[in-house]
Amino acid sequence: MRARRSVALALTGVLAAALMAACSNGDETKDTAGAVSTATVLNVGMPNGPQTENHNPFLGSSSGASLGYRWMIYEPLVMINGIKPSEPGKPWLATEWKWADNFTKLSLTIKEGVKFSDGSPMTADDVAYSFQLRKDHEGLNQDAIPYGTITASGNKVDLTFTRSQFVNQNKVLTVFVVPKAQWSTLKDPTQDTLKDPIGTGPYKLKSFTPQTTTLEVRDSYWQDLPKVKELRYTSYNDNNAQTTALANGASEWSFVFVPNYKAVYVNKDPEHHKLWFPANLGIHGLWINTTKKPFDNPALRRAMDKVINRDDIFMQGEAGYFYPKVESVTGIPTPAGESFIAPEFKDKKHSVDLEGAKKELADAGFKLEGEVLKDPTGKPVTITLTDPAGWSDYITDLEIIKDNLSTIGIKATVDKANQDAWFKAFDEGNFDAGMHWTNGGATPYDIYQNIMDGKILKPVGKGGVSGNYGRFNSPEATKALDEYANATEDSARTAALNTLQKIMVEQMPVIPTSASNVGGLYSTKNWEGWPDEQNQYAPAQPTQQNALQIVLALKPAGA
């Protein structure tokens, strides 16, 4: 899954200060140098604005997803390390799993003795039903898993799939489990608001307000109960409010972009204020609407790539830490994806090449007249670059790209869009270009599938897309993606992936700039046991499924 972006909305300083004061909990987080922390509460924050109560774990728009607390209530079958997705998963609600017949069959052994928060036992029937829900409701099957048969017997659940799930192994194994008794009564699980979440996780809902959701630890749990007795998730109204809360200790854990992170966060308490932003196999870049002329011409897209300065985007737009620079011309992040890069591109790294860009354009019939680039029909080349106004890093990225494109005569304007309007425009293909992310996974397949798959291609104006926002139409890419997904031998997968890299370099449907991360900022003042560079047991982002692992590992500081 991709990392949820930090959404910044407008807020006055007075309201921000009032909100932070209301969320501070000094009485329960007192600590003195050398003493054992007496904290029982962990304060988690996100800059996502006022929330509407909805604890439906399937809905990405729900408060549970926005703030990340759904993972404290609902648990996966297998826990996969988001920064080491190729490593074997950790048994969770499933104790064993076995794939067969080229990943078209899966047999799961379900852990016994697990109870839901209402006291009822979790059974294999609940697990099978959790899969059946996804099969029966397209809106819940966000990864478009082609489920076949789903059966339960004793503590076993057996599934079949209509095609190989080699590329979706982790997505299937990390499915979370819901109680059949509750969900079978919902009229429409794809839309219904869930006010009483029941899961197998160690926490249950205590209270909800548009600003703060509080969870409390259950009386019993199938693992050792966490030391954190209460989780308070506060939704701050913008990045600045969230950053201030981190700096003054009102918030102890968040995923937020902090432009001047050393001065405004780390240096406020160097001993305790930490951040860790490991990269994963997903990318960010300039998505181009390939249906719009003249940007349907790959020569123009290649020329644009040659002048976009990824170093400036990293150091200025991403503050030198947030989204690491993608160096490979293939768009594959390194070092995580180093082993996947095709031999012909192994040593080819991106660098600004103005003369090379001009040659690409001239060879394709474009003419640079003074400071104006004209397409082969004689029209000036213009482009609108758009992202939500509050996404400060992306907006800075676009300003850099605007200046870069001017060096080859492209007149670019930056549109600081309304967030809802922007999402709709990208979904329906009504845009010129904008910064966006891709999916991530255990291999670069997920990146390329998200960008180039013809199976998820929809015409401009039709929404509900799950990728290919640039409407890139390449039968060759779609074929290579199919070959990779259904191959029975590693050599065939390698050949298919090499083909995809060649298409990426030559067609440039997305101009890659940065690697995704699954990072976080956190305080060690009251709680210890966080993941970091030396202990990479989980990604540090509070909205990822692995956040549950982190909370279970935390202990009072000094204990």
XYZ file of C-alpha atoms in Angstrom:
559
model
C 0.000 0.000 0.000
C 1.057 3.481 -0.635
C 1.722 5.938 2.303
C -1.079 8.272 3.012
C -0.072 11.837 2.168
C -0.090 14.617 4.739
C -2.991 16.859 3.844
C -2.690 20.499 4.881
C -5.796 22.664 5.258
C -6.030 26.313 6.193
C -6.203 27.197 9.894
C -5.608 30.352 11.878
C -2.842 30.404 14.453
C -5.313 31.025 17.270
C -7.355 27.942 16.473
C -4.228 25.844 16.069
C -2.975 26.910 19.488
C -6.331 26.181 21.065
C -6.468 22.754 19.481
C -2.975 21.844 20.625
C -3.670 23.000 24.152
C -6.782 20.879 24.246
C -4.846 17.814 23.105
C -1.940 18.189 25.530
C -1.872 15.640 28.324
C 0.923 16.663 30.628
C -0.434 14.881 33.700
C -0.035 11.460 32.155
C 3.269 11.989 30.353
C 5.474 13.391 33.098
C 9.068 12.318 33.025
C 12.293 13.444 34.585
C 15.847 12.783 33.535
C 16.946 9.304 34.548
C 13.524 8.307 35.879
C 11.163 5.662 34.571
C 8.338 7.164 32.557
C 4.919 6.879 34.171
C 3.163 7.399 30.861
C 0.143 5.282 30.039
C -1.057 7.282 27.020
C 0.520 7.582 23.576
C -0.516 10.667 21.613
C -0.593 10.111 17.857
C -1.273 12.906 15.389
C -1.993 13.451 11.721
C -2.538 16.752 9.855
C -5.770 15.667 8.183
C -8.364 18.127 9.507
C -11.662 17.448 11.323
C -12.865 13.876 10.954
C -16.320 12.430 10.447
C -16.902 9.379 12.610
C -16.575 6.217 10.563
C -14.598 3.221 11.762
C -15.165 1.131 8.617
C -11.669 -0.339 8.055
C -12.265 -0.952 4.343
C -12.787 2.704 3.462
C -9.665 4.744 2.792
C -11.688 7.885 3.508
C -12.768 6.747 6.989
C -11.441 8.302 10.168
C -9.911 4.939 11.057
C -7.859 4.927 7.861
C -7.054 8.644 7.878
C -5.570 8.542 11.378
C -4.370 4.934 11.276
C -6.181 3.516 14.296
C -8.001 0.877 12.263
C -4.859 -1.282 12.571
C -5.145 -1.285 16.372
C -8.611 -2.829 16.093
C -8.381 -5.038 12.999
C -5.514 -7.485 12.526
C -3.985 -9.229 9.496
C -3.474 -12.905 8.897
C 0.255 -12.331 8.422
C 2.349 -9.304 9.397
C 4.650 -8.255 6.534
C 7.474 -5.791 7.150
C 6.631 -2.879 4.839
C 10.282 -1.959 4.287
C 11.409 -5.555 3.780
C 8.464 -7.003 1.852
C 10.496 -9.832 0.330
C 11.268 -11.305 3.766
C 9.022 -14.045 5.184
C 6.012 -12.680 7.025
C 5.367 -13.062 10.728
C 2.494 -15.384 11.717
C -0.376 -13.397 13.175
C -3.989 -14.570 12.913
C -2.726 -17.295 10.602
C -0.092 -19.617 12.020
C 0.795 -21.255 8.702
C 0.187 -20.629 5.005
C 1.060 -22.585 1.902
C 0.825 -21.597 -1.752
C 0.430 -24.202 -4.508
C -0.052 -24.565 -8.270
C 1.872 -21.432 -9.258
C 0.189 -19.311 -6.602
C -3.357 -20.142 -7.650
C -4.102 -21.982 -4.385
C -3.596 -20.932 -0.784
C -4.135 -22.953 2.371
C -4.254 -21.103 5.701
C -4.116 -22.473 9.224
C -5.993 -20.116 11.530
C -4.825 -19.403 15.072
C -7.149 -20.816 17.709
C -8.154 -19.124 20.956
C -8.441 -15.621 19.475
C -11.449 -13.552 20.542
C -13.035 -10.434 19.119
C -13.391 -7.397 21.347
C -17.041 -8.309 22.052
C -15.871 -11.593 23.569
C -16.945 -13.859 20.719
C -14.407 -16.334 19.302
C -12.738 -15.699 15.967
C -13.049 -18.768 13.748
C -12.024 -19.923 10.303
C -15.544 -18.997 9.206
C -14.821 -15.356 10.063
C -11.642 -15.506 8.010
C -13.394 -17.098 5.047
C -16.170 -14.518 5.327
C -13.603 -11.698 5.338
C -12.350 -12.970 1.981
C -15.888 -13.564 0.695
C -16.800 -9.956 1.469
C -13.989 -8.821 -0.778
C -14.990 -11.222 -3.524
C -18.658 -10.208 -3.420
C -18.079 -6.452 -3.247
C -15.803 -4.915 -5.857
C -15.511 -1.775 -3.742
C -13.884 -3.768 -0.941
C -11.535 -5.629 -3.261
C -9.228 -2.669 -3.811
C -6.391 -4.802 -5.160
C -8.691 -6.562 -7.647
C -7.724 -10.013 -6.374
C -9.327 -12.649 -8.663
C -10.867 -14.870 -5.998
C -12.153 -18.286 -6.967
C -13.461 -20.646 -4.297
C -13.315 -19.843 -0.571
C -13.952 -22.613 1.946
C -13.491 -23.150 5.688
C -13.203 -26.382 7.628
C -12.076 -26.670 11.230
C -9.202 -24.231 11.622
C -8.356 -24.276 7.899
C -9.285 -21.841 5.145
C -8.605 -22.764 1.520
C -8.703 -20.337 -1.369
C -8.285 -20.609 -5.099
C -7.609 -17.835 -7.583
C -8.358 -17.629 -11.291
C -4.752 -16.704 -12.088
C -1.362 -16.679 -10.412
C -1.083 -14.426 -7.364
C 2.710 -14.322 -7.286
C 2.649 -10.514 -7.411
C -0.172 -10.266 -4.860
C 1.071 -12.687 -2.216
C 1.547 -10.039 0.444
C -1.740 -8.331 -0.372
C -3.619 -11.573 0.193
C -1.734 -12.555 3.339
C -2.196 -9.154 4.987
C -5.979 -9.181 4.625
C -7.556 -8.112 7.927
C -10.322 -10.102 9.572
C -13.795 -8.854 10.496
C -16.504 -10.684 12.491
C -19.116 -12.330 10.288
C -21.802 -11.843 12.953
C -21.538 -8.067 12.682
C -20.713 -7.540 9.015
C -23.385 -9.874 7.669
C -25.980 -7.458 9.104
C -24.692 -4.422 7.204
C -26.818 -3.282 4.289
C -23.876 -2.065 2.186
C -20.414 -2.753 3.640
C -18.824 -0.648 0.902
C -20.601 2.486 2.107
C -22.073 1.930 5.561
C -20.766 3.990 8.432
C -19.465 1.756 11.200
C -19.864 3.263 14.684
C -19.113 0.136 16.750
C -15.881 -1.457 15.470
C -15.297 -5.036 16.627
C -11.936 -6.603 15.912
C -9.321 -8.980 17.283
C -6.758 -6.243 17.999
C -5.632 -5.198 21.493
C -7.661 -1.976 21.519
C -11.306 -0.958 21.423
C -12.978 2.382 20.821
C -13.368 4.591 23.889
C -14.528 7.910 22.441
C -14.683 9.962 19.261
C -14.731 13.671 18.429
C -13.921 15.315 15.086
C -10.522 16.234 16.561
C -9.587 13.211 18.677
C -10.328 9.496 18.655
C -9.380 7.599 21.810
C -8.800 3.864 22.027
C -8.387 1.908 25.254
C -6.670 -1.399 25.784
C -8.884 -4.460 26.070
C -9.137 -6.571 29.221
C -7.636 -9.545 27.406
C -5.872 -10.232 24.140
C -4.326 -13.290 22.499
C -0.852 -11.768 22.881
C 0.629 -9.934 25.875
C -1.318 -6.755 26.470
C 0.515 -3.627 25.311
C 2.108 -1.283 27.849
C 0.344 1.618 26.147
C -3.014 1.658 27.918
C -4.601 4.389 25.845
C -4.068 5.693 22.318
C -5.196 9.220 21.470
C -5.340 10.041 17.766
C -5.606 13.775 17.142
C -6.279 15.197 13.693
C -4.582 18.577 13.397
C -5.770 20.973 10.770
C -2.558 21.427 8.844
C 1.125 20.531 8.670
C 2.161 23.548 10.740
C -0.196 22.705 13.606
C 0.948 19.093 13.575
C 4.616 20.118 13.553
C 4.129 22.507 16.457
C 2.399 19.769 18.434
C 5.345 17.443 17.802
C 7.800 20.138 18.848
C 6.064 20.894 22.154
C 5.310 17.271 23.026
C 1.527 17.364 22.625
C 1.945 14.857 19.789
C 4.411 11.982 20.111
C 4.087 10.222 16.760
C 3.156 11.391 13.282
C 3.743 11.216 9.554
C 4.041 14.778 8.298
C 6.278 16.794 6.015
C 8.435 19.241 8.025
C 10.437 21.531 5.684
C 12.938 22.800 8.275
C 12.834 19.700 10.430
C 16.074 20.248 12.353
C 15.263 23.746 13.544
C 11.548 23.346 14.221
C 11.489 19.764 15.507
C 14.745 17.931 16.254
C 16.520 20.844 17.929
C 13.588 21.441 20.293
C 14.599 18.250 22.108
C 17.579 16.584 20.394
C 17.714 13.767 22.928
C 14.168 12.584 22.297
C 12.866 13.993 19.003
C 13.599 11.384 16.332
C 12.608 10.720 12.754
C 13.179 7.812 10.424
C 12.043 7.738 6.799
C 13.089 4.474 5.104
C 12.344 4.191 1.377
C 10.270 1.422 -0.141
C 9.651 0.185 -3.679
C 7.218 2.910 -4.667
C 7.895 6.239 -6.334
C 6.665 9.811 -6.716
C 6.908 11.701 -9.951
C 5.319 13.947 -12.533
C 2.340 12.100 -14.003
C 1.572 13.335 -17.516
C -1.786 13.022 -19.238
C -0.618 11.077 -22.277
C -3.938 11.628 -24.100
C -3.318 15.364 -24.455
C -1.397 16.713 -27.410
C 1.482 17.298 -27.743
C 2.244 15.323 -24.557
C 1.151 12.134 -26.280
C 4.548 12.332 -27.992
C 7.143 10.316 -26.009
C 9.976 12.480 -27.395
C 8.499 15.480 -25.587
C 8.156 13.509 -22.364
C 11.763 12.284 -22.638
C 12.944 15.856 -23.180
C 11.021 17.001 -20.111
C 12.660 14.259 -18.084
C 16.095 15.375 -19.222
C 15.688 18.896 -17.807
C 13.878 18.164 -14.537
C 16.377 18.547 -11.709
C 15.833 15.718 -9.244
C 18.560 17.035 -6.930
C 16.711 20.334 -6.469
C 13.445 18.496 -5.899
C 15.050 16.399 -3.166
C 16.973 19.193 -1.440
C 14.352 21.947 -1.758
C 10.963 20.328 -2.317
C 11.596 17.361 -0.031
C 13.870 19.146 2.492
C 16.735 16.742 1.885
C 15.142 13.811 3.736
C 11.465 13.186 3.031
C 11.254 11.456 -0.336
C 14.732 10.232 -1.414
C 15.889 11.000 -4.965
C 15.365 8.319 -7.615
C 18.647 8.062 -9.491
C 18.085 5.199 -11.940
C 16.727 6.154 -15.355
C 14.305 3.223 -14.960
C 12.532 4.884 -12.057
C 13.386 1.971 -9.760
C 14.473 3.225 -6.311
C 17.878 2.167 -5.070
C 19.286 0.516 -3.088
C 15.973 -1.285 -2.453
C 15.485 -2.152 -6.132
C 19.103 -2.423 -7.243
C 18.910 -6.166 -7.937
C 15.972 -5.705 -10.337
C 17.587 -3.174 -12.696
C 18.230 -4.564 -16.180
C 21.882 -4.915 -17.277
C 21.506 -2.267 -20.014
C 20.442 0.309 -17.419
C 22.587 -0.834 -14.488
C 24.943 2.141 -14.510
C 22.672 4.714 -16.117
C 21.703 7.423 -13.675
C 19.592 10.458 -14.373
C 21.309 13.796 -14.817
C 20.178 17.101 -16.252
C 20.998 17.184 -19.990
C 19.712 20.349 -21.632
C 21.442 19.756 -24.961
C 20.172 16.182 -25.053
C 16.648 17.467 -24.428
C 16.909 19.980 -27.267
C 18.100 17.253 -29.634
C 15.163 15.003 -28.663
C 12.783 17.840 -29.498
C 14.435 18.827 -32.754
C 14.504 15.231 -33.989
C 10.759 14.958 -33.260
C 9.850 18.111 -35.183
C 9.560 20.573 -32.299
C 11.090 24.021 -32.766
C 12.519 26.301 -30.104
C 11.864 29.861 -31.313
C 13.504 32.234 -28.875
C 12.100 31.207 -25.502
C 9.023 29.481 -26.911
C 8.789 25.803 -27.833
C 6.410 25.061 -30.674
C 5.054 21.635 -31.468
C 5.195 20.102 -34.968
C 1.914 21.883 -35.862
C 3.344 25.268 -34.864
C 1.447 25.702 -31.597
C 3.303 26.925 -28.462
C 3.715 24.169 -25.875
C 2.045 25.035 -22.577
C 1.216 22.899 -19.562
C -0.629 23.285 -16.245
C 1.009 21.562 -13.295
C -1.461 20.862 -10.506
C -1.517 19.588 -6.919
C -3.526 20.434 -3.782
C -2.589 23.810 -2.293
C -1.748 22.393 1.121
C 0.748 19.799 -0.068
C 3.696 22.117 0.366
C 6.415 19.715 -0.783
C 4.590 18.865 -3.998
C 3.893 22.550 -4.706
C 7.583 23.351 -4.304
C 8.402 20.427 -6.596
C 6.069 21.878 -9.223
C 7.657 25.321 -8.997
C 11.060 23.721 -9.601
C 9.684 21.751 -12.552
C 8.084 24.919 -13.946
C 11.476 26.627 -13.985
C 13.160 23.533 -15.428
C 10.688 23.295 -18.320
C 11.215 26.934 -19.217
C 14.774 26.023 -20.282
C 13.298 24.178 -23.277
C 10.616 26.765 -24.000
C 7.644 25.099 -22.299
C 5.432 27.632 -20.545
C 4.191 26.004 -17.358
C 1.777 27.329 -14.756
C 1.276 25.921 -11.269
C -2.315 25.380 -10.169
C -2.746 25.118 -6.392
C -5.914 23.121 -6.506
C -8.688 22.355 -4.076
C -7.967 18.876 -2.759
C -11.331 17.318 -3.621
C -11.301 18.858 -7.088
C -7.747 17.616 -7.638
C -8.590 14.043 -6.685
C -11.565 14.130 -9.055
C -9.490 15.591 -11.893
C -6.808 12.910 -11.555
C -9.407 10.188 -11.211
C -11.181 11.235 -14.403
C -8.092 12.225 -16.411
C -8.939 15.920 -16.640
C -5.476 17.369 -16.007
C -2.228 18.125 -17.831
C 0.334 16.969 -15.279
C 0.908 16.791 -11.556
C 2.967 15.143 -8.855
C 1.502 11.842 -7.677
C 2.661 8.600 -6.121
C 2.575 4.969 -7.255
C 1.791 1.779 -5.448
C 4.648 -0.051 -3.781
C 5.362 -3.722 -3.270
C 7.952 -6.430 -2.947
C 9.201 -5.862 -6.517
C 9.105 -3.002 -9.072
C 6.128 -4.733 -10.693
C 3.747 -2.722 -8.515
C 5.289 0.562 -9.677
C 5.033 -0.290 -13.361
C 1.613 -1.894 -13.080
C 0.275 1.252 -11.424
C 1.673 3.404 -14.246
C 1.259 1.307 -17.408
C -1.339 -1.437 -17.032
C -3.862 -1.386 -19.870
C -6.245 -3.517 -17.808
C -6.946 -0.564 -15.528
C -6.983 1.966 -18.369
C -10.181 4.007 -18.535
C -11.200 6.738 -20.986
C -10.913 10.378 -20.004
C -13.985 11.387 -18.027
C -14.565 7.987 -16.459
C -13.492 7.787 -12.807
C -12.988 4.985 -10.327
C -9.478 4.217 -11.557
C -6.930 2.356 -9.430
C -3.886 3.596 -11.337
C -2.774 4.580 -14.833
C -3.985 8.106 -14.130
C -2.025 9.309 -17.179
C -4.118 7.039 -19.437
C -0.974 5.430 -20.893
C -1.945 2.926 -23.571
C 0.756 0.371 -24.363
C -0.284 -3.160 -25.324
C 3.391 -4.132 -25.059
C 3.524 -2.986 -21.426
C 0.242 -4.718 -20.567
C 1.548 -7.940 -22.115
C 4.820 -7.720 -20.175
C 2.920 -7.111 -16.926
C 0.813 -10.208 -17.595
C 3.889 -12.252 -18.395
C 5.545 -11.172 -15.167
C 2.481 -11.887 -13.049
C 1.813 -15.315 -14.538
C 5.337 -16.588 -15.159
C 6.278 -19.968 -13.737
C 10.016 -19.328 -13.780
C 12.201 -16.504 -12.504
C 13.906 -16.153 -15.891
C 10.590 -15.295 -17.530
C 9.849 -12.717 -14.836
C 13.254 -11.136 -15.322
C 12.707 -10.877 -19.079
C 9.288 -9.270 -18.578
C 10.605 -6.796 -16.025
C 13.473 -5.846 -18.337
C 10.925 -5.118 -21.064
C 8.958 -2.882 -18.697
C 12.085 -0.936 -17.807
C 12.826 -0.363 -21.505
C 9.293 0.937 -22.069
C 9.612 3.223 -19.065
C 12.881 4.717 -20.303
C 11.752 5.109 -23.910
C 8.121 6.148 -23.378
C 8.410 8.009 -20.028
C 4.674 7.917 -19.117
C 5.650 9.242 -15.670
C 8.776 11.254 -14.940
C 10.110 9.696 -11.722
C 11.701 12.026 -9.197
C 11.548 10.496 -5.723
C 11.200 7.245 -3.824
C 8.266 6.707 -1.505
C 8.871 6.325 2.186
C 7.087 4.762 5.113
C 8.566 7.006 7.747
C 7.580 8.809 10.878
C 8.556 11.315 13.531
C 8.367 10.167 17.141
C 9.463 11.041 20.663
C 11.437 8.706 22.936
C 10.749 10.844 26.019
C 7.946 8.677 27.362
C 8.112 5.570 25.180
C 10.999 3.435 23.924
C 11.223 0.580 21.445
C 10.665 2.493 18.226
C 12.036 1.145 14.922
C 15.055 2.924 13.464
C 18.012 2.370 11.163
C 19.557 -0.084 13.635
C 16.308 -1.940 14.361
C 14.265 -2.108 11.175
C 11.525 -4.407 12.418
C 8.755 -2.216 10.947
C 8.208 1.009 9.006
C 7.769 4.014 11.304
C 4.552 5.371 9.814
C 1.532 5.397 12.170
C -1.025 4.835 9.402
C 0.550 1.598 8.156
C -0.526 -1.872 9.285
C 2.845 -2.394 10.992
C 1.947 0.388 13.442
C 0.354 -2.327 15.570
C 3.719 -4.067 15.849
C 5.298 -0.839 17.003
C 2.719 -0.158 19.702
C 3.095 -3.717 20.988
C 6.876 -3.203 21.196
C 6.774 0.096 23.096
C 7.708 0.277 26.774
C 7.823 3.212 29.190
C 11.107 5.075 28.816
C 13.706 3.971 31.354
C 11.872 0.772 32.213
